Short mmCIF file of N, CA and C and ligand atoms in Angstrom, two decimals:
data_model
loop_
_atom_site.label_atom_id
_atom_site.label_comp_id
_atom_site.label_asym_id
_atom_site.label_seq_id
_atom_site.Cartn_x
_atom_site.Cartn_y
_atom_site.Cartn_z
N MET A 1 -15.74 -6.43 -16.06
CA MET A 1 -14.71 -6.81 -15.09
C MET A 1 -14.08 -5.55 -14.47
N THR A 2 -14.12 -5.45 -13.15
CA THR A 2 -13.57 -4.25 -12.50
C THR A 2 -12.18 -4.52 -11.96
N LYS A 3 -11.26 -3.73 -12.53
CA LYS A 3 -9.85 -3.85 -12.17
C LYS A 3 -9.50 -2.60 -11.38
N VAL A 4 -8.91 -2.75 -10.21
CA VAL A 4 -8.55 -1.57 -9.43
C VAL A 4 -7.04 -1.57 -9.14
N MET A 5 -6.53 -0.37 -8.90
CA MET A 5 -5.10 -0.26 -8.58
C MET A 5 -4.94 0.35 -7.19
N TYR A 6 -4.06 -0.24 -6.41
CA TYR A 6 -3.77 0.28 -5.06
C TYR A 6 -2.31 0.75 -5.07
N PRO A 7 -2.10 2.06 -5.27
CA PRO A 7 -0.74 2.58 -5.30
C PRO A 7 -0.25 2.99 -3.91
N GLY A 8 1.05 2.93 -3.70
CA GLY A 8 1.60 3.37 -2.42
C GLY A 8 3.09 3.09 -2.36
N SER A 9 3.69 3.46 -1.24
CA SER A 9 5.12 3.22 -1.06
C SER A 9 5.38 1.79 -0.57
N PHE A 10 4.52 1.30 0.31
CA PHE A 10 4.64 -0.05 0.86
C PHE A 10 6.07 -0.35 1.32
N ASP A 11 6.56 0.49 2.21
CA ASP A 11 7.98 0.44 2.65
C ASP A 11 8.10 0.10 4.14
N PRO A 12 7.69 -1.09 4.59
CA PRO A 12 7.17 -2.24 3.85
C PRO A 12 5.65 -2.30 3.95
N ILE A 13 5.07 -3.30 3.25
CA ILE A 13 3.65 -3.59 3.40
C ILE A 13 3.39 -3.96 4.87
N THR A 14 2.27 -3.46 5.42
CA THR A 14 1.89 -3.78 6.81
C THR A 14 0.57 -4.57 6.79
N LYS A 15 0.17 -5.01 7.97
CA LYS A 15 -1.13 -5.70 8.06
C LYS A 15 -2.28 -4.74 7.75
N GLY A 16 -2.05 -3.44 7.92
CA GLY A 16 -3.06 -2.44 7.56
C GLY A 16 -3.25 -2.39 6.05
N HIS A 17 -2.13 -2.35 5.29
CA HIS A 17 -2.23 -2.40 3.83
C HIS A 17 -2.90 -3.71 3.40
N LEU A 18 -2.44 -4.81 4.04
CA LEU A 18 -2.94 -6.13 3.64
C LEU A 18 -4.45 -6.24 3.87
N ASP A 19 -4.92 -5.62 4.93
CA ASP A 19 -6.37 -5.65 5.19
C ASP A 19 -7.13 -4.96 4.06
N ILE A 20 -6.61 -3.83 3.58
CA ILE A 20 -7.25 -3.13 2.45
C ILE A 20 -7.25 -4.02 1.20
N ILE A 21 -6.10 -4.68 0.96
CA ILE A 21 -5.98 -5.55 -0.22
C ILE A 21 -6.96 -6.71 -0.11
N ASN A 22 -7.05 -7.32 1.07
CA ASN A 22 -8.00 -8.43 1.29
C ASN A 22 -9.43 -7.98 1.00
N ARG A 23 -9.80 -6.83 1.55
CA ARG A 23 -11.18 -6.35 1.37
C ARG A 23 -11.45 -6.01 -0.09
N ALA A 24 -10.47 -5.40 -0.77
CA ALA A 24 -10.66 -5.05 -2.19
C ALA A 24 -10.75 -6.31 -3.05
N SER A 25 -10.00 -7.35 -2.68
CA SER A 25 -9.99 -8.56 -3.50
C SER A 25 -11.34 -9.28 -3.47
N VAL A 26 -12.13 -9.02 -2.43
CA VAL A 26 -13.49 -9.60 -2.35
C VAL A 26 -14.45 -8.78 -3.23
N LEU A 27 -14.22 -7.47 -3.27
CA LEU A 27 -15.15 -6.59 -3.97
C LEU A 27 -14.91 -6.48 -5.48
N PHE A 28 -13.65 -6.65 -5.89
CA PHE A 28 -13.31 -6.41 -7.30
C PHE A 28 -12.71 -7.66 -7.94
N ASP A 29 -12.77 -7.69 -9.29
CA ASP A 29 -12.27 -8.87 -10.00
C ASP A 29 -10.75 -8.97 -9.95
N GLU A 30 -10.09 -7.81 -10.03
CA GLU A 30 -8.62 -7.83 -10.04
C GLU A 30 -8.08 -6.63 -9.26
N VAL A 31 -7.10 -6.88 -8.43
CA VAL A 31 -6.47 -5.81 -7.65
C VAL A 31 -4.98 -5.78 -8.02
N ILE A 32 -4.55 -4.62 -8.52
CA ILE A 32 -3.12 -4.48 -8.85
C ILE A 32 -2.50 -3.57 -7.80
N VAL A 33 -1.56 -4.11 -7.05
CA VAL A 33 -0.88 -3.31 -6.03
C VAL A 33 0.35 -2.70 -6.72
N ALA A 34 0.45 -1.38 -6.69
CA ALA A 34 1.53 -0.71 -7.42
C ALA A 34 2.49 0.00 -6.46
N VAL A 35 3.73 -0.45 -6.47
CA VAL A 35 4.77 0.21 -5.68
C VAL A 35 5.21 1.44 -6.48
N MET A 36 4.89 2.61 -5.96
CA MET A 36 5.21 3.84 -6.69
C MET A 36 6.54 4.38 -6.17
N ILE A 37 7.46 4.58 -7.09
CA ILE A 37 8.79 5.04 -6.72
C ILE A 37 8.84 6.56 -6.84
N ASN A 38 9.13 7.20 -5.71
CA ASN A 38 9.20 8.65 -5.67
C ASN A 38 10.64 9.01 -5.30
N SER A 39 11.37 9.59 -6.25
CA SER A 39 12.80 9.81 -6.03
C SER A 39 13.07 10.76 -4.85
N SER A 40 12.08 11.59 -4.48
CA SER A 40 12.32 12.51 -3.37
C SER A 40 12.06 11.85 -2.01
N LYS A 41 11.55 10.63 -2.03
CA LYS A 41 11.23 9.94 -0.78
C LYS A 41 12.27 8.84 -0.54
N LYS A 42 12.99 8.96 0.57
CA LYS A 42 14.04 7.96 0.85
C LYS A 42 13.38 6.75 1.50
N CYS A 43 13.50 5.59 0.84
CA CYS A 43 12.85 4.39 1.36
C CYS A 43 13.86 3.45 1.99
N THR A 44 13.39 2.63 2.93
CA THR A 44 14.25 1.67 3.63
C THR A 44 14.52 0.45 2.76
N PHE A 45 13.50 0.00 2.05
CA PHE A 45 13.61 -1.21 1.22
C PHE A 45 13.61 -0.81 -0.25
N ASP A 46 14.42 -1.53 -1.06
CA ASP A 46 14.45 -1.18 -2.48
C ASP A 46 13.17 -1.68 -3.17
N GLU A 47 13.02 -1.25 -4.40
CA GLU A 47 11.80 -1.54 -5.17
C GLU A 47 11.52 -3.04 -5.27
N ALA A 48 12.55 -3.82 -5.62
CA ALA A 48 12.36 -5.27 -5.82
C ALA A 48 11.93 -5.94 -4.51
N THR A 49 12.53 -5.52 -3.40
CA THR A 49 12.20 -6.13 -2.10
C THR A 49 10.78 -5.76 -1.70
N ARG A 50 10.40 -4.51 -1.93
CA ARG A 50 9.03 -4.10 -1.57
C ARG A 50 8.01 -4.89 -2.38
N MET A 51 8.31 -5.11 -3.67
CA MET A 51 7.39 -5.90 -4.51
C MET A 51 7.33 -7.35 -4.03
N GLU A 52 8.49 -7.90 -3.72
CA GLU A 52 8.54 -9.29 -3.27
C GLU A 52 7.77 -9.47 -1.96
N MET A 53 7.90 -8.50 -1.04
CA MET A 53 7.19 -8.59 0.24
C MET A 53 5.67 -8.56 0.01
N ILE A 54 5.22 -7.78 -0.97
CA ILE A 54 3.77 -7.74 -1.27
C ILE A 54 3.35 -9.08 -1.88
N ARG A 55 4.18 -9.60 -2.79
CA ARG A 55 3.85 -10.90 -3.42
C ARG A 55 3.73 -11.99 -2.37
N LEU A 56 4.69 -12.05 -1.46
CA LEU A 56 4.67 -13.09 -0.42
C LEU A 56 3.44 -12.93 0.48
N SER A 57 3.10 -11.69 0.81
CA SER A 57 1.98 -11.43 1.74
C SER A 57 0.62 -11.68 1.10
N THR A 58 0.56 -11.61 -0.23
CA THR A 58 -0.75 -11.74 -0.91
C THR A 58 -0.85 -13.03 -1.72
N ALA A 59 0.08 -13.96 -1.48
CA ALA A 59 0.11 -15.20 -2.28
C ALA A 59 -1.20 -15.97 -2.18
N HIS A 60 -1.94 -15.78 -1.08
CA HIS A 60 -3.21 -16.49 -0.89
C HIS A 60 -4.35 -15.87 -1.69
N LEU A 61 -4.11 -14.71 -2.29
CA LEU A 61 -5.18 -14.01 -3.02
C LEU A 61 -4.93 -14.12 -4.52
N LYS A 62 -5.73 -14.93 -5.18
CA LYS A 62 -5.45 -15.26 -6.59
C LYS A 62 -5.70 -14.10 -7.56
N ASN A 63 -6.48 -13.10 -7.13
CA ASN A 63 -6.78 -11.99 -8.06
C ASN A 63 -5.96 -10.73 -7.74
N VAL A 64 -4.85 -10.93 -7.04
CA VAL A 64 -3.99 -9.79 -6.70
C VAL A 64 -2.65 -9.93 -7.43
N THR A 65 -2.23 -8.85 -8.11
CA THR A 65 -0.91 -8.86 -8.75
C THR A 65 -0.13 -7.63 -8.28
N VAL A 66 1.16 -7.63 -8.53
CA VAL A 66 2.02 -6.55 -8.05
C VAL A 66 2.80 -5.96 -9.22
N THR A 67 2.89 -4.63 -9.24
CA THR A 67 3.69 -3.97 -10.25
C THR A 67 4.41 -2.79 -9.59
N SER A 68 5.22 -2.08 -10.38
CA SER A 68 5.85 -0.87 -9.84
C SER A 68 5.98 0.14 -10.97
N ASP A 69 6.15 1.41 -10.58
CA ASP A 69 6.29 2.45 -11.60
C ASP A 69 6.96 3.67 -10.99
N HIS A 70 7.64 4.41 -11.85
CA HIS A 70 8.37 5.60 -11.38
C HIS A 70 7.63 6.90 -11.68
N GLY A 71 6.57 6.80 -12.48
CA GLY A 71 5.92 8.04 -12.95
C GLY A 71 4.71 8.45 -12.13
N LEU A 72 3.83 9.18 -12.80
CA LEU A 72 2.59 9.63 -12.17
C LEU A 72 1.60 8.47 -12.06
N THR A 73 0.85 8.46 -10.97
CA THR A 73 -0.16 7.42 -10.77
C THR A 73 -1.11 7.34 -11.96
N ILE A 74 -1.55 8.51 -12.46
CA ILE A 74 -2.56 8.46 -13.53
C ILE A 74 -2.00 7.84 -14.82
N ASN A 75 -0.69 7.99 -15.06
CA ASN A 75 -0.12 7.37 -16.27
C ASN A 75 -0.15 5.85 -16.15
N LEU A 76 0.12 5.35 -14.94
CA LEU A 76 0.08 3.90 -14.74
C LEU A 76 -1.36 3.39 -14.82
N VAL A 77 -2.27 4.18 -14.27
CA VAL A 77 -3.69 3.81 -14.33
C VAL A 77 -4.12 3.63 -15.79
N LYS A 78 -3.72 4.58 -16.63
CA LYS A 78 -4.10 4.50 -18.04
C LYS A 78 -3.42 3.30 -18.72
N LYS A 79 -2.12 3.13 -18.42
CA LYS A 79 -1.37 2.03 -19.04
C LYS A 79 -1.99 0.67 -18.70
N LEU A 80 -2.46 0.55 -17.46
CA LEU A 80 -3.02 -0.74 -17.00
C LEU A 80 -4.50 -0.90 -17.35
N GLY A 81 -5.12 0.16 -17.84
CA GLY A 81 -6.55 0.09 -18.17
C GLY A 81 -7.42 -0.10 -16.95
N VAL A 82 -7.07 0.59 -15.88
CA VAL A 82 -7.78 0.46 -14.61
C VAL A 82 -8.86 1.54 -14.53
N SER A 83 -9.97 1.22 -13.85
CA SER A 83 -11.03 2.22 -13.74
C SER A 83 -11.06 2.92 -12.39
N LEU A 84 -10.44 2.32 -11.40
CA LEU A 84 -10.52 2.87 -10.04
C LEU A 84 -9.17 2.80 -9.34
N VAL A 85 -8.88 3.86 -8.57
CA VAL A 85 -7.71 3.84 -7.69
C VAL A 85 -8.24 3.66 -6.28
N ILE A 86 -7.65 2.78 -5.50
CA ILE A 86 -8.09 2.66 -4.11
C ILE A 86 -6.98 3.13 -3.17
N ARG A 87 -7.39 3.74 -2.07
CA ARG A 87 -6.46 4.21 -1.05
C ARG A 87 -7.11 3.95 0.31
N GLY A 88 -6.32 4.12 1.37
CA GLY A 88 -6.86 3.90 2.71
C GLY A 88 -6.84 5.19 3.51
N ILE A 89 -7.81 5.32 4.42
CA ILE A 89 -7.83 6.48 5.32
C ILE A 89 -7.84 5.97 6.75
N ARG A 90 -6.83 6.37 7.52
CA ARG A 90 -6.75 5.93 8.91
C ARG A 90 -7.39 6.92 9.86
N ALA A 91 -7.13 8.19 9.62
CA ALA A 91 -7.61 9.23 10.55
C ALA A 91 -7.69 10.54 9.78
N VAL A 92 -8.16 11.56 10.45
CA VAL A 92 -8.32 12.87 9.82
C VAL A 92 -7.01 13.32 9.17
N ILE A 93 -5.92 12.97 9.81
CA ILE A 93 -4.60 13.41 9.32
C ILE A 93 -4.33 12.92 7.89
N ASP A 94 -4.87 11.74 7.52
CA ASP A 94 -4.70 11.24 6.15
C ASP A 94 -5.56 12.00 5.15
N TYR A 95 -6.67 12.53 5.65
CA TYR A 95 -7.71 13.02 4.75
C TYR A 95 -7.24 14.15 3.83
N GLU A 96 -6.53 15.12 4.40
CA GLU A 96 -6.12 16.28 3.61
C GLU A 96 -5.19 15.88 2.47
N TYR A 97 -4.22 15.04 2.80
CA TYR A 97 -3.26 14.58 1.79
C TYR A 97 -3.96 13.76 0.71
N GLU A 98 -4.82 12.83 1.16
CA GLU A 98 -5.51 11.96 0.21
C GLU A 98 -6.45 12.77 -0.69
N LEU A 99 -7.11 13.76 -0.11
CA LEU A 99 -8.02 14.61 -0.88
C LEU A 99 -7.25 15.36 -1.96
N GLN A 100 -6.07 15.87 -1.56
CA GLN A 100 -5.22 16.62 -2.49
C GLN A 100 -4.78 15.73 -3.67
N GLN A 101 -4.31 14.52 -3.34
CA GLN A 101 -3.86 13.59 -4.39
C GLN A 101 -5.00 13.21 -5.33
N ALA A 102 -6.15 12.86 -4.72
CA ALA A 102 -7.28 12.41 -5.53
C ALA A 102 -7.79 13.54 -6.41
N THR A 103 -7.80 14.75 -5.87
CA THR A 103 -8.28 15.91 -6.65
C THR A 103 -7.31 16.23 -7.78
N ALA A 104 -6.01 16.15 -7.49
CA ALA A 104 -5.01 16.40 -8.54
C ALA A 104 -5.18 15.38 -9.67
N ASN A 105 -5.37 14.10 -9.29
CA ASN A 105 -5.55 13.07 -10.33
C ASN A 105 -6.82 13.34 -11.14
N MET A 106 -7.87 13.79 -10.45
CA MET A 106 -9.14 14.07 -11.11
C MET A 106 -8.98 15.23 -12.09
N MET A 107 -8.15 16.21 -11.71
CA MET A 107 -7.95 17.36 -12.60
C MET A 107 -7.11 16.98 -13.81
N LEU A 108 -6.21 16.02 -13.62
CA LEU A 108 -5.39 15.56 -14.75
C LEU A 108 -6.21 14.67 -15.69
N ASP A 109 -7.13 13.91 -15.11
CA ASP A 109 -7.98 13.03 -15.92
C ASP A 109 -9.26 12.73 -15.14
N ASP A 110 -10.36 13.36 -15.57
CA ASP A 110 -11.57 13.23 -14.74
C ASP A 110 -12.30 11.90 -14.92
N SER A 111 -11.70 10.99 -15.71
CA SER A 111 -12.32 9.66 -15.79
C SER A 111 -11.80 8.76 -14.67
N ILE A 112 -10.82 9.25 -13.92
CA ILE A 112 -10.24 8.43 -12.84
C ILE A 112 -10.94 8.70 -11.52
N GLU A 113 -11.46 7.64 -10.94
CA GLU A 113 -12.11 7.77 -9.64
C GLU A 113 -11.21 7.19 -8.56
N THR A 114 -11.23 7.81 -7.38
CA THR A 114 -10.49 7.27 -6.23
C THR A 114 -11.51 6.85 -5.18
N LEU A 115 -11.33 5.63 -4.69
CA LEU A 115 -12.24 5.08 -3.69
C LEU A 115 -11.45 4.85 -2.40
N PHE A 116 -12.02 5.29 -1.28
CA PHE A 116 -11.29 5.17 -0.01
C PHE A 116 -11.86 4.08 0.88
N PHE A 117 -10.96 3.28 1.43
CA PHE A 117 -11.33 2.29 2.44
C PHE A 117 -10.97 2.86 3.80
N VAL A 118 -11.91 2.76 4.73
CA VAL A 118 -11.63 3.20 6.09
C VAL A 118 -10.84 2.10 6.80
N ALA A 119 -9.76 2.48 7.45
CA ALA A 119 -8.91 1.49 8.13
C ALA A 119 -9.69 0.79 9.24
N LYS A 120 -9.39 -0.48 9.43
CA LYS A 120 -9.95 -1.20 10.57
C LYS A 120 -9.40 -0.55 11.84
N PRO A 121 -10.20 -0.47 12.92
CA PRO A 121 -9.74 0.20 14.14
C PRO A 121 -8.39 -0.35 14.64
N GLU A 122 -8.20 -1.65 14.51
CA GLU A 122 -6.94 -2.23 15.03
C GLU A 122 -5.71 -1.82 14.22
N TYR A 123 -5.95 -1.25 13.02
CA TYR A 123 -4.82 -0.82 12.20
C TYR A 123 -4.80 0.70 12.00
N SER A 124 -5.69 1.40 12.67
CA SER A 124 -5.85 2.82 12.37
C SER A 124 -4.65 3.67 12.81
N PHE A 125 -3.81 3.13 13.66
CA PHE A 125 -2.60 3.85 14.10
C PHE A 125 -1.37 3.35 13.35
N LEU A 126 -1.56 2.31 12.53
CA LEU A 126 -0.40 1.59 11.96
C LEU A 126 0.08 2.18 10.64
N SER A 127 1.39 2.44 10.58
CA SER A 127 2.01 2.88 9.33
C SER A 127 3.29 2.07 9.15
N SER A 128 3.86 2.11 7.96
CA SER A 128 5.14 1.44 7.72
C SER A 128 6.19 2.01 8.68
N SER A 129 6.13 3.33 8.92
CA SER A 129 7.13 3.97 9.80
C SER A 129 7.02 3.46 11.23
N VAL A 130 5.78 3.31 11.73
CA VAL A 130 5.60 2.79 13.09
C VAL A 130 6.17 1.37 13.18
N ALA A 131 5.86 0.54 12.17
CA ALA A 131 6.35 -0.84 12.18
C ALA A 131 7.89 -0.87 12.17
N LYS A 132 8.49 0.03 11.38
CA LYS A 132 9.97 0.05 11.31
C LYS A 132 10.57 0.54 12.61
N GLU A 133 9.91 1.50 13.25
CA GLU A 133 10.39 2.02 14.54
C GLU A 133 10.39 0.89 15.58
N ILE A 134 9.34 0.09 15.59
CA ILE A 134 9.25 -1.03 16.54
C ILE A 134 10.35 -2.05 16.22
N ALA A 135 10.55 -2.33 14.93
CA ALA A 135 11.58 -3.30 14.54
C ALA A 135 12.97 -2.80 14.91
N THR A 136 13.20 -1.50 14.77
CA THR A 136 14.51 -0.91 15.11
C THR A 136 14.87 -1.19 16.56
N HIS A 137 13.83 -1.16 17.42
CA HIS A 137 14.06 -1.38 18.85
C HIS A 137 13.76 -2.82 19.26
N HIS A 138 13.73 -3.70 18.24
CA HIS A 138 13.52 -5.14 18.46
C HIS A 138 12.25 -5.47 19.23
N GLY A 139 11.20 -4.66 18.99
CA GLY A 139 9.89 -4.94 19.59
C GLY A 139 9.16 -6.02 18.80
N ASP A 140 7.99 -6.39 19.29
CA ASP A 140 7.21 -7.44 18.66
C ASP A 140 6.44 -6.88 17.46
N ILE A 141 6.84 -7.31 16.26
CA ILE A 141 6.19 -6.77 15.04
C ILE A 141 5.08 -7.69 14.53
N SER A 142 4.83 -8.78 15.24
CA SER A 142 3.91 -9.79 14.69
C SER A 142 2.48 -9.28 14.48
N LYS A 143 2.07 -8.26 15.24
CA LYS A 143 0.71 -7.73 15.05
C LYS A 143 0.65 -6.75 13.88
N PHE A 144 1.79 -6.33 13.40
CA PHE A 144 1.82 -5.24 12.42
C PHE A 144 2.30 -5.65 11.02
N ILE A 145 3.16 -6.66 10.99
CA ILE A 145 3.79 -7.06 9.72
C ILE A 145 3.29 -8.45 9.31
N PRO A 146 2.89 -8.62 8.03
CA PRO A 146 2.41 -9.94 7.61
C PRO A 146 3.41 -11.05 7.97
N ASP A 147 2.88 -12.19 8.42
CA ASP A 147 3.73 -13.29 8.90
C ASP A 147 4.80 -13.68 7.87
N GLU A 148 4.41 -13.72 6.60
CA GLU A 148 5.29 -14.24 5.54
C GLU A 148 6.55 -13.39 5.34
N ILE A 149 6.55 -12.15 5.82
CA ILE A 149 7.71 -11.28 5.53
C ILE A 149 8.46 -10.84 6.80
N GLN A 150 8.04 -11.38 7.94
CA GLN A 150 8.69 -10.93 9.18
C GLN A 150 10.20 -11.22 9.19
N ALA A 151 10.59 -12.35 8.58
CA ALA A 151 12.02 -12.71 8.54
C ALA A 151 12.81 -11.67 7.73
N ILE A 152 12.20 -11.18 6.65
CA ILE A 152 12.88 -10.16 5.82
C ILE A 152 13.08 -8.88 6.62
N ILE A 153 12.06 -8.52 7.40
CA ILE A 153 12.15 -7.29 8.21
C ILE A 153 13.25 -7.46 9.27
N TRP A 154 13.26 -8.63 9.93
CA TRP A 154 14.28 -8.84 10.98
C TRP A 154 15.68 -8.82 10.41
N LYS A 155 15.83 -9.35 9.19
CA LYS A 155 17.16 -9.38 8.56
C LYS A 155 17.66 -7.95 8.37
N LYS A 156 16.74 -7.06 8.00
CA LYS A 156 17.10 -5.66 7.75
C LYS A 156 17.47 -4.95 9.07
N PHE A 157 16.75 -5.29 10.15
CA PHE A 157 16.91 -4.53 11.40
C PHE A 157 17.71 -5.27 12.47
N GLU A 158 18.40 -6.38 12.09
CA GLU A 158 19.11 -7.14 13.12
C GLU A 158 20.31 -6.35 13.62
P1 ADP B 201 2.05 6.62 0.33
O1 ADP B 201 3.48 7.01 0.50
O2 ADP B 201 1.57 6.66 -1.09
O3 ADP B 201 1.08 7.30 1.27
P2 ADP B 201 1.78 4.22 1.96
O4 ADP B 201 2.40 2.89 1.66
O5 ADP B 201 2.19 4.93 3.19
O6 ADP B 201 2.06 5.06 0.65
O7 ADP B 201 0.20 4.08 1.98
C1 ADP B 201 -0.53 3.66 0.86
C2 ADP B 201 -2.01 3.84 1.14
O8 ADP B 201 -2.40 2.94 2.18
C3 ADP B 201 -2.40 5.24 1.63
O9 ADP B 201 -3.68 5.55 1.12
C4 ADP B 201 -2.48 5.09 3.14
O10 ADP B 201 -3.39 6.01 3.71
C5 ADP B 201 -3.01 3.65 3.23
N1 ADP B 201 -2.63 3.03 4.50
C6 ADP B 201 -1.41 3.00 5.07
N2 ADP B 201 -1.44 2.33 6.24
C7 ADP B 201 -2.73 1.93 6.41
C8 ADP B 201 -3.44 1.23 7.46
N3 ADP B 201 -2.83 0.84 8.58
N4 ADP B 201 -4.75 0.99 7.30
C9 ADP B 201 -5.39 1.43 6.19
N5 ADP B 201 -4.80 2.12 5.19
C10 ADP B 201 -3.49 2.36 5.28
#
């Protein structure tokens, strides 16, 4: 049974993240989406809300669960007994950062593999920050934010 972990900030989850989760849920037996809390990163949504937004957006996927952690990704990977970390790559700009993270994890524990999903073209420009910027100016977020959580986003940015 292949269990994978998808770590990230998910502040908030976007349709780009959801596309990766959908694709991974077809390929693997279990997908654990992990909200990683980084104290140096100021987030718009608190941990519980970010987890709830992922749960609501992935309710249709029976092999997807949500967790959160404050520590290093590799410690959570070990705790959960996961064999693979999945991440997404939108453009060259993501590559350097993702390579650095994956290599650091590999140096800390070389049994951990990171697998990258290439973003769908329609989401390749999309980030949580872009979605929040559009919401701040009351633009149409329906193409970017999962339907199930749009009300939560509007409540925050009304
Ligand atoms: P982090 O702060 O850990 O980068 P994010 O929530 O921004 O967390 O992103 C988590 C992962 O999802 C990263 O690997 C990022 O490249 C990927 N990702 C973010 N947005 C998209 C998207 N639109 N399409 C595909 N992958 C994405």
